[in-house]
């Protein structure tokens, strides 16, 4: 089983890990793309006004430019600890026991804009870059990442992928055809039982779901297996549109 998570815009600063090593990240075939984006982001940061414009930063956010400028030299921390916000707060990786934390590292990839999908325990620096940013010096991120990420996921050969990413990050690396994949939509039931997508509770529900998986550590190899586990765990999950699961909250 492989779980794909989105990143978050907010990140914890600092870290006590050595500077970024691209060759130490999960899916090592993505090293050329990672190097190209990282170098372009550092280069952009040499012009503060251009960086603020491209990254759409307010005056109060301009400190993020210095963070990007130091991307290749700054300290690192595990990706799952770097990201903050609703999903990662609900996941609460720092409160997991050793076995759960190890399972998380073995089964979860977090899809970042500058590095592509990285392992939950991969060491990454702080950065500022969104999936939709048009970064000078490299092709549009969707065009740069999509095919290489799909190929790298194919080479990893997971039997089942639980895809919790936002649509913007799915576009940066669709799961290969032929792999049993469930894209999760968080919904509530409206009048007559109709499913209605949620925004406010979407991230929390996904983080809570991953926490439950890390603590129970089921051996799941298919969408059907996931649905059976969810039912036993007291969660309402059902098939939605083709290739999708509705997680009802």
Short mmCIF file of N, CA and C in Angstrom, two decimals, residues 47-206:
data_model
loop_
_atom_site.label_atom_id
_atom_site.label_comp_id
_atom_site.label_asym_id
_atom_site.label_seq_id
_atom_site.Cartn_x
_atom_site.Cartn_y
_atom_site.Cartn_z
N UNK A 47 16.74 37.84 -7.08
CA UNK A 47 16.04 39.09 -7.44
C UNK A 47 14.78 39.16 -6.59
N UNK A 48 14.83 39.92 -5.52
CA UNK A 48 13.74 39.92 -4.56
C UNK A 48 12.42 40.35 -5.18
N UNK A 49 12.44 41.39 -6.00
CA UNK A 49 11.19 41.86 -6.59
C UNK A 49 10.60 40.83 -7.54
N UNK A 50 11.45 40.21 -8.35
CA UNK A 50 10.97 39.18 -9.27
C UNK A 50 10.42 37.98 -8.49
N UNK A 51 11.11 37.59 -7.43
CA UNK A 51 10.66 36.46 -6.64
C UNK A 51 9.32 36.74 -5.98
N UNK A 52 9.16 37.95 -5.46
CA UNK A 52 7.89 38.31 -4.82
C UNK A 52 6.75 38.28 -5.84
N UNK A 53 7.04 38.70 -7.05
CA UNK A 53 6.02 38.71 -8.10
C UNK A 53 5.66 37.29 -8.54
N UNK A 54 6.67 36.47 -8.81
CA UNK A 54 6.42 35.11 -9.30
C UNK A 54 5.74 34.25 -8.23
N UNK A 55 6.19 34.41 -6.99
CA UNK A 55 5.65 33.59 -5.90
C UNK A 55 4.39 34.19 -5.29
N UNK A 56 4.03 35.39 -5.76
CA UNK A 56 2.82 36.08 -5.30
C UNK A 56 2.87 36.32 -3.79
N UNK A 57 3.96 36.92 -3.36
CA UNK A 57 4.17 37.19 -1.95
C UNK A 57 3.76 38.60 -1.59
N UNK A 58 3.14 38.75 -0.45
CA UNK A 58 2.84 40.08 0.06
C UNK A 58 4.10 40.67 0.69
N UNK A 59 4.03 41.93 1.06
CA UNK A 59 5.18 42.56 1.70
C UNK A 59 5.57 41.81 2.98
N UNK A 60 4.59 41.32 3.70
CA UNK A 60 4.86 40.62 4.96
C UNK A 60 5.43 39.22 4.73
N UNK A 61 5.31 38.71 3.51
CA UNK A 61 5.79 37.36 3.21
C UNK A 61 7.16 37.35 2.54
N UNK A 62 7.77 38.50 2.36
CA UNK A 62 9.02 38.55 1.62
C UNK A 62 10.17 37.80 2.30
N UNK A 63 10.04 37.51 3.55
CA UNK A 63 11.05 36.70 4.23
C UNK A 63 11.18 35.31 3.64
N UNK A 64 10.12 34.85 2.94
CA UNK A 64 10.16 33.53 2.30
C UNK A 64 11.21 33.48 1.18
N UNK A 65 11.56 34.64 0.63
CA UNK A 65 12.55 34.67 -0.45
C UNK A 65 13.91 34.24 0.08
N UNK A 66 14.28 34.71 1.26
CA UNK A 66 15.55 34.30 1.86
C UNK A 66 15.55 32.81 2.18
N UNK A 67 14.39 32.29 2.55
CA UNK A 67 14.27 30.85 2.81
C UNK A 67 14.59 30.07 1.53
N UNK A 68 14.03 30.51 0.40
CA UNK A 68 14.30 29.84 -0.87
C UNK A 68 15.76 30.01 -1.30
N UNK A 69 16.31 31.17 -1.05
CA UNK A 69 17.70 31.43 -1.45
C UNK A 69 18.66 30.46 -0.76
N UNK A 70 18.30 30.04 0.46
CA UNK A 70 19.16 29.15 1.24
C UNK A 70 18.76 27.68 1.09
N UNK A 71 17.95 27.37 0.09
CA UNK A 71 17.36 26.04 -0.05
C UNK A 71 18.40 24.92 0.00
N UNK A 72 19.54 25.13 -0.63
CA UNK A 72 20.54 24.06 -0.76
C UNK A 72 21.52 24.01 0.41
N UNK A 73 21.46 25.00 1.30
CA UNK A 73 22.38 25.02 2.44
C UNK A 73 21.68 24.96 3.79
N UNK A 74 20.38 25.17 3.82
CA UNK A 74 19.68 25.28 5.10
C UNK A 74 19.47 23.91 5.74
N UNK A 75 19.23 23.87 7.05
CA UNK A 75 19.03 22.59 7.74
C UNK A 75 17.72 21.94 7.30
N UNK A 76 17.65 20.65 7.50
CA UNK A 76 16.49 19.87 7.07
C UNK A 76 15.82 19.19 8.26
N UNK A 77 14.63 18.68 8.01
CA UNK A 77 13.92 17.83 8.96
C UNK A 77 13.02 16.90 8.16
N UNK A 78 12.51 15.81 8.76
CA UNK A 78 11.63 14.92 8.02
C UNK A 78 10.44 15.66 7.44
N UNK A 79 10.08 15.31 6.23
CA UNK A 79 9.01 16.02 5.53
C UNK A 79 7.72 16.06 6.34
N UNK A 80 7.36 14.95 6.98
CA UNK A 80 6.10 14.91 7.71
C UNK A 80 6.14 15.83 8.93
N UNK A 81 7.32 16.18 9.41
CA UNK A 81 7.45 17.15 10.50
C UNK A 81 7.59 18.57 9.97
N UNK A 82 8.10 18.70 8.76
CA UNK A 82 8.26 20.03 8.16
C UNK A 82 6.91 20.69 7.91
N UNK A 83 5.96 19.93 7.38
CA UNK A 83 4.67 20.51 7.02
C UNK A 83 3.78 20.66 8.25
N UNK A 84 3.06 21.78 8.29
CA UNK A 84 2.12 22.05 9.37
C UNK A 84 0.74 22.27 8.76
N UNK A 85 -0.21 22.68 9.56
CA UNK A 85 -1.55 22.92 9.04
C UNK A 85 -2.51 21.81 9.43
N UNK A 86 -3.74 21.93 8.95
CA UNK A 86 -4.84 21.09 9.43
C UNK A 86 -4.58 19.60 9.22
N UNK A 87 -4.18 19.20 8.02
CA UNK A 87 -3.97 17.78 7.74
C UNK A 87 -2.87 17.21 8.63
N UNK A 88 -1.75 17.91 8.71
CA UNK A 88 -0.60 17.38 9.44
C UNK A 88 -0.80 17.48 10.95
N UNK A 89 -1.60 18.47 11.39
CA UNK A 89 -1.94 18.51 12.81
C UNK A 89 -2.82 17.32 13.18
N UNK A 90 -3.77 16.97 12.31
CA UNK A 90 -4.64 15.82 12.58
C UNK A 90 -3.85 14.52 12.54
N UNK A 91 -2.88 14.43 11.65
CA UNK A 91 -2.02 13.25 11.59
C UNK A 91 -1.16 13.12 12.85
N UNK A 92 -0.61 14.24 13.31
CA UNK A 92 0.16 14.25 14.56
C UNK A 92 1.32 13.28 14.56
N UNK A 93 2.16 13.35 13.53
CA UNK A 93 3.25 12.38 13.40
C UNK A 93 4.17 12.38 14.61
N UNK A 94 4.36 13.54 15.23
CA UNK A 94 5.30 13.63 16.36
C UNK A 94 4.80 12.90 17.59
N UNK A 95 3.52 12.51 17.61
CA UNK A 95 2.97 11.80 18.77
C UNK A 95 2.86 10.29 18.52
N UNK A 96 3.24 9.82 17.33
CA UNK A 96 3.15 8.40 17.02
C UNK A 96 4.23 7.60 17.74
N UNK A 97 3.93 6.35 18.06
CA UNK A 97 4.96 5.50 18.63
C UNK A 97 5.92 5.05 17.53
N UNK A 98 6.98 4.37 17.93
CA UNK A 98 8.04 4.03 16.97
C UNK A 98 7.54 3.15 15.84
N UNK A 99 6.69 2.17 16.14
CA UNK A 99 6.19 1.27 15.10
C UNK A 99 5.31 2.01 14.10
N UNK A 100 4.47 2.91 14.59
CA UNK A 100 3.60 3.68 13.70
C UNK A 100 4.41 4.65 12.86
N UNK A 101 5.39 5.25 13.47
CA UNK A 101 6.23 6.19 12.74
C UNK A 101 7.02 5.45 11.64
N UNK A 102 7.49 4.26 11.95
CA UNK A 102 8.20 3.47 10.95
C UNK A 102 7.27 3.10 9.79
N UNK A 103 6.04 2.73 10.10
CA UNK A 103 5.05 2.39 9.07
C UNK A 103 4.78 3.61 8.19
N UNK A 104 4.67 4.76 8.81
CA UNK A 104 4.45 6.00 8.07
C UNK A 104 5.57 6.22 7.06
N UNK A 105 6.82 6.04 7.51
CA UNK A 105 7.95 6.22 6.62
C UNK A 105 7.99 5.24 5.48
N UNK A 106 7.44 4.06 5.69
CA UNK A 106 7.47 3.02 4.65
C UNK A 106 6.32 3.13 3.66
N UNK A 107 5.22 3.81 4.02
CA UNK A 107 4.02 3.77 3.20
C UNK A 107 3.52 5.12 2.70
N UNK A 108 4.11 6.24 3.15
CA UNK A 108 3.57 7.55 2.81
C UNK A 108 4.58 8.37 2.00
N UNK A 109 4.09 8.94 0.90
CA UNK A 109 4.82 9.95 0.13
C UNK A 109 4.05 11.25 0.20
N UNK A 110 4.77 12.35 0.37
CA UNK A 110 4.17 13.68 0.39
C UNK A 110 4.63 14.40 -0.87
N UNK A 111 3.67 14.86 -1.66
CA UNK A 111 4.00 15.40 -2.99
C UNK A 111 4.29 16.90 -2.90
N UNK A 112 5.55 17.25 -2.99
CA UNK A 112 5.97 18.65 -2.92
C UNK A 112 6.14 19.23 -4.32
N UNK A 113 6.05 20.54 -4.42
CA UNK A 113 6.26 21.19 -5.73
C UNK A 113 7.73 21.19 -6.15
N UNK A 114 8.70 21.47 -5.26
CA UNK A 114 10.09 21.50 -5.72
C UNK A 114 10.77 20.15 -5.82
N UNK A 115 10.31 19.15 -5.06
CA UNK A 115 11.02 17.88 -5.00
C UNK A 115 10.20 16.70 -5.51
N UNK A 116 8.96 16.94 -5.95
CA UNK A 116 8.09 15.84 -6.31
C UNK A 116 7.69 15.07 -5.06
N UNK A 117 7.22 13.83 -5.20
CA UNK A 117 6.86 13.04 -4.02
C UNK A 117 8.09 12.65 -3.22
N UNK A 118 8.06 12.91 -1.93
CA UNK A 118 9.17 12.54 -1.04
C UNK A 118 8.62 11.66 0.07
N UNK A 119 9.48 10.83 0.63
CA UNK A 119 9.06 9.98 1.74
C UNK A 119 8.74 10.81 2.97
N UNK A 120 7.83 10.29 3.79
CA UNK A 120 7.44 11.01 5.00
C UNK A 120 8.65 11.34 5.88
N UNK A 121 9.65 10.45 5.89
CA UNK A 121 10.84 10.67 6.71
C UNK A 121 12.02 11.24 5.93
N UNK A 122 11.82 11.56 4.65
CA UNK A 122 12.90 12.19 3.88
C UNK A 122 13.19 13.58 4.45
N UNK A 123 14.47 13.92 4.50
CA UNK A 123 14.89 15.19 5.07
C UNK A 123 14.83 16.29 4.01
N UNK A 124 14.00 17.31 4.26
CA UNK A 124 13.86 18.42 3.32
C UNK A 124 13.97 19.75 4.06
N UNK A 125 14.39 20.81 3.34
CA UNK A 125 14.45 22.14 3.95
C UNK A 125 13.10 22.84 3.84
N UNK A 126 12.99 23.95 4.52
CA UNK A 126 11.82 24.82 4.34
C UNK A 126 11.91 25.45 2.94
N UNK A 127 10.76 25.79 2.37
CA UNK A 127 10.73 26.41 1.04
C UNK A 127 9.38 27.08 0.84
N UNK A 128 9.30 27.86 -0.23
CA UNK A 128 8.02 28.43 -0.64
C UNK A 128 7.87 28.21 -2.14
N UNK A 129 6.96 27.34 -2.53
CA UNK A 129 6.66 27.09 -3.94
C UNK A 129 5.36 26.31 -4.01
N UNK A 130 4.42 26.82 -4.81
CA UNK A 130 3.13 26.16 -4.96
C UNK A 130 3.06 25.42 -6.29
N UNK A 131 2.14 24.49 -6.39
CA UNK A 131 2.02 23.65 -7.57
C UNK A 131 1.75 24.46 -8.84
N UNK A 132 1.05 25.56 -8.71
CA UNK A 132 0.68 26.32 -9.89
C UNK A 132 1.62 27.45 -10.26
N UNK A 133 2.76 27.56 -9.58
CA UNK A 133 3.71 28.64 -9.85
C UNK A 133 4.41 28.43 -11.18
N UNK A 134 4.50 29.49 -11.99
CA UNK A 134 5.26 29.47 -13.24
C UNK A 134 6.68 29.93 -12.92
N UNK A 135 7.57 28.98 -12.72
CA UNK A 135 8.92 29.26 -12.24
C UNK A 135 9.85 29.52 -13.43
N UNK A 136 10.49 30.69 -13.49
CA UNK A 136 11.40 30.96 -14.61
C UNK A 136 12.54 29.95 -14.67
N UNK A 137 12.94 29.60 -15.89
CA UNK A 137 14.09 28.73 -16.06
C UNK A 137 13.77 27.26 -16.19
N UNK A 138 12.53 26.87 -15.93
CA UNK A 138 12.12 25.47 -16.08
C UNK A 138 10.75 25.44 -16.76
N UNK A 139 10.38 24.32 -17.37
CA UNK A 139 9.04 24.22 -17.95
C UNK A 139 7.97 24.39 -16.87
N UNK A 140 6.74 24.64 -17.27
CA UNK A 140 5.65 24.65 -16.28
C UNK A 140 5.70 23.38 -15.43
N UNK A 141 5.47 23.52 -14.14
CA UNK A 141 5.66 22.39 -13.23
C UNK A 141 4.83 21.17 -13.62
N UNK A 142 3.64 21.40 -14.14
CA UNK A 142 2.83 20.25 -14.55
C UNK A 142 3.51 19.48 -15.67
N UNK A 143 4.08 20.20 -16.62
CA UNK A 143 4.75 19.53 -17.74
C UNK A 143 6.08 18.91 -17.29
N UNK A 144 6.78 19.58 -16.39
CA UNK A 144 8.06 19.06 -15.92
C UNK A 144 7.89 17.78 -15.10
N UNK A 145 6.89 17.77 -14.21
CA UNK A 145 6.77 16.69 -13.24
C UNK A 145 5.92 15.52 -13.69
N UNK A 146 4.86 15.75 -14.45
CA UNK A 146 3.82 14.73 -14.61
C UNK A 146 4.36 13.38 -15.12
N UNK A 147 5.02 13.39 -16.26
CA UNK A 147 5.47 12.12 -16.83
C UNK A 147 6.55 11.45 -15.97
N UNK A 148 7.57 12.19 -15.49
CA UNK A 148 8.59 11.54 -14.64
C UNK A 148 8.02 10.98 -13.34
N UNK A 149 7.08 11.69 -12.71
CA UNK A 149 6.51 11.19 -11.47
C UNK A 149 5.69 9.93 -11.74
N UNK A 150 4.89 9.95 -12.80
CA UNK A 150 4.10 8.76 -13.14
C UNK A 150 5.03 7.57 -13.40
N UNK A 151 6.12 7.80 -14.11
CA UNK A 151 7.07 6.73 -14.39
C UNK A 151 7.72 6.22 -13.11
N UNK A 152 8.06 7.13 -12.21
CA UNK A 152 8.70 6.73 -10.96
C UNK A 152 7.74 5.93 -10.08
N UNK A 153 6.47 6.33 -10.06
CA UNK A 153 5.48 5.57 -9.31
C UNK A 153 5.28 4.19 -9.92
N UNK A 154 5.30 4.13 -11.23
CA UNK A 154 5.17 2.84 -11.91
C UNK A 154 6.32 1.92 -11.54
N UNK A 155 7.54 2.45 -11.50
CA UNK A 155 8.72 1.65 -11.16
C UNK A 155 8.66 1.16 -9.72
N UNK A 156 8.00 1.93 -8.85
CA UNK A 156 7.88 1.52 -7.45
C UNK A 156 6.94 0.33 -7.29
N UNK A 157 6.07 0.13 -8.26
CA UNK A 157 5.17 -1.04 -8.33
C UNK A 157 4.31 -1.26 -7.10
N UNK A 158 3.64 -0.25 -6.58
CA UNK A 158 2.72 -0.51 -5.47
C UNK A 158 1.49 -1.27 -5.97
N UNK A 159 0.98 -2.18 -5.13
CA UNK A 159 -0.22 -2.91 -5.54
C UNK A 159 -1.47 -2.05 -5.39
N UNK A 160 -1.44 -1.11 -4.44
CA UNK A 160 -2.62 -0.28 -4.16
C UNK A 160 -2.15 1.10 -3.74
N UNK A 161 -2.77 2.14 -4.31
CA UNK A 161 -2.43 3.52 -3.97
C UNK A 161 -3.67 4.22 -3.44
N UNK A 162 -3.56 4.77 -2.24
CA UNK A 162 -4.60 5.61 -1.67
C UNK A 162 -4.17 7.06 -1.89
N UNK A 163 -4.88 7.75 -2.76
CA UNK A 163 -4.47 9.08 -3.21
C UNK A 163 -5.27 10.15 -2.49
N UNK A 164 -4.62 10.85 -1.58
CA UNK A 164 -5.26 11.90 -0.79
C UNK A 164 -4.82 13.29 -1.23
N UNK A 165 -4.17 13.38 -2.37
CA UNK A 165 -3.67 14.67 -2.85
C UNK A 165 -4.82 15.56 -3.34
N UNK A 166 -4.55 16.85 -3.39
CA UNK A 166 -5.46 17.77 -4.06
C UNK A 166 -5.30 17.60 -5.57
N UNK A 167 -6.27 18.09 -6.32
CA UNK A 167 -6.23 17.93 -7.77
C UNK A 167 -5.00 18.60 -8.38
N UNK A 168 -4.55 19.71 -7.78
CA UNK A 168 -3.37 20.40 -8.31
C UNK A 168 -2.14 19.51 -8.26
N UNK A 169 -2.02 18.71 -7.21
CA UNK A 169 -0.85 17.83 -7.10
C UNK A 169 -1.04 16.52 -7.84
N UNK A 170 -2.26 16.06 -8.01
CA UNK A 170 -2.50 14.92 -8.88
C UNK A 170 -2.01 15.24 -10.29
N UNK A 171 -2.22 16.48 -10.73
CA UNK A 171 -1.79 16.90 -12.07
C UNK A 171 -0.27 16.88 -12.20
N UNK A 172 0.46 16.98 -11.10
CA UNK A 172 1.92 16.94 -11.14
C UNK A 172 2.46 15.52 -11.15
N UNK A 173 1.59 14.52 -11.19
CA UNK A 173 2.05 13.13 -11.22
C UNK A 173 0.92 12.15 -11.07
N UNK A 174 0.12 11.95 -12.12
CA UNK A 174 -0.97 10.98 -12.03
C UNK A 174 -0.45 9.58 -11.71
N UNK A 175 -1.24 8.83 -10.95
CA UNK A 175 -0.90 7.43 -10.67
C UNK A 175 -0.99 6.65 -11.97
N UNK A 176 -0.04 5.77 -12.26
CA UNK A 176 -0.04 5.04 -13.54
C UNK A 176 -1.30 4.18 -13.71
N UNK A 177 -1.73 4.07 -14.94
CA UNK A 177 -2.83 3.15 -15.26
C UNK A 177 -2.40 1.73 -14.91
N UNK A 178 -3.35 0.94 -14.50
CA UNK A 178 -3.06 -0.45 -14.18
C UNK A 178 -2.80 -0.71 -12.72
N UNK A 179 -2.62 0.35 -11.91
CA UNK A 179 -2.46 0.20 -10.47
C UNK A 179 -3.81 0.47 -9.81
N UNK A 180 -4.22 -0.39 -8.91
CA UNK A 180 -5.47 -0.19 -8.18
C UNK A 180 -5.32 1.07 -7.34
N UNK A 181 -6.07 2.09 -7.71
CA UNK A 181 -5.94 3.40 -7.08
C UNK A 181 -7.30 3.90 -6.61
N UNK A 182 -7.33 4.46 -5.41
CA UNK A 182 -8.54 5.08 -4.89
C UNK A 182 -8.23 6.54 -4.57
N UNK A 183 -8.86 7.45 -5.32
CA UNK A 183 -8.73 8.88 -5.05
C UNK A 183 -9.82 9.25 -4.05
N UNK A 184 -9.44 9.80 -2.92
CA UNK A 184 -10.38 10.03 -1.82
C UNK A 184 -10.98 11.43 -1.90
N UNK A 185 -12.30 11.48 -1.90
CA UNK A 185 -13.05 12.73 -1.77
C UNK A 185 -13.74 12.72 -0.42
N UNK A 186 -13.60 13.80 0.34
CA UNK A 186 -14.27 13.91 1.63
C UNK A 186 -15.61 14.60 1.41
N UNK A 187 -16.67 13.91 1.79
CA UNK A 187 -18.02 14.41 1.51
C UNK A 187 -18.89 14.32 2.75
N UNK A 188 -20.01 14.99 2.69
CA UNK A 188 -21.08 14.82 3.66
C UNK A 188 -22.34 14.47 2.90
N UNK A 189 -23.28 13.88 3.57
CA UNK A 189 -24.53 13.50 2.91
C UNK A 189 -25.55 14.61 3.07
N UNK A 190 -26.05 15.09 1.93
CA UNK A 190 -27.07 16.11 1.93
C UNK A 190 -28.45 15.48 1.92
N UNK A 191 -29.43 16.28 1.57
CA UNK A 191 -30.80 15.79 1.50
C UNK A 191 -30.90 14.65 0.48
N UNK A 192 -31.62 13.60 0.86
CA UNK A 192 -31.80 12.48 -0.05
C UNK A 192 -30.57 11.60 -0.18
N UNK A 193 -29.56 11.82 0.67
CA UNK A 193 -28.36 10.99 0.62
C UNK A 193 -27.34 11.41 -0.41
N UNK A 194 -27.56 12.55 -1.07
CA UNK A 194 -26.61 13.01 -2.09
C UNK A 194 -25.31 13.45 -1.42
N UNK A 195 -24.19 13.09 -2.04
CA UNK A 195 -22.88 13.45 -1.50
C UNK A 195 -22.52 14.88 -1.87
N UNK A 196 -22.02 15.62 -0.89
CA UNK A 196 -21.60 17.00 -1.14
C UNK A 196 -20.17 17.15 -0.64
N UNK A 197 -19.28 17.60 -1.52
CA UNK A 197 -17.87 17.73 -1.17
C UNK A 197 -17.68 18.78 -0.08
N UNK A 198 -16.72 18.52 0.79
CA UNK A 198 -16.42 19.43 1.89
C UNK A 198 -15.07 20.10 1.66
N UNK A 199 -14.96 21.33 2.11
CA UNK A 199 -13.68 22.02 2.06
C UNK A 199 -13.07 22.15 3.44
N UNK A 200 -13.86 22.66 4.39
CA UNK A 200 -13.33 22.97 5.72
C UNK A 200 -12.81 21.71 6.42
N UNK A 201 -13.54 20.61 6.32
CA UNK A 201 -13.16 19.41 7.05
C UNK A 201 -12.35 18.44 6.21
N UNK A 202 -12.10 18.81 4.96
CA UNK A 202 -11.41 17.90 4.04
C UNK A 202 -10.03 17.50 4.57
N UNK A 203 -9.21 18.47 4.89
CA UNK A 203 -7.84 18.18 5.31
C UNK A 203 -7.80 17.46 6.65
N UNK A 204 -8.65 17.87 7.57
CA UNK A 204 -8.67 17.21 8.88
C UNK A 204 -9.06 15.75 8.72
N UNK A 205 -10.06 15.47 7.91
CA UNK A 205 -10.51 14.09 7.72
C UNK A 205 -9.41 13.23 7.12
N UNK A 206 -8.65 13.79 6.19
CA UNK A 206 -7.57 13.03 5.57
C UNK A 206 -6.45 12.75 6.57
#
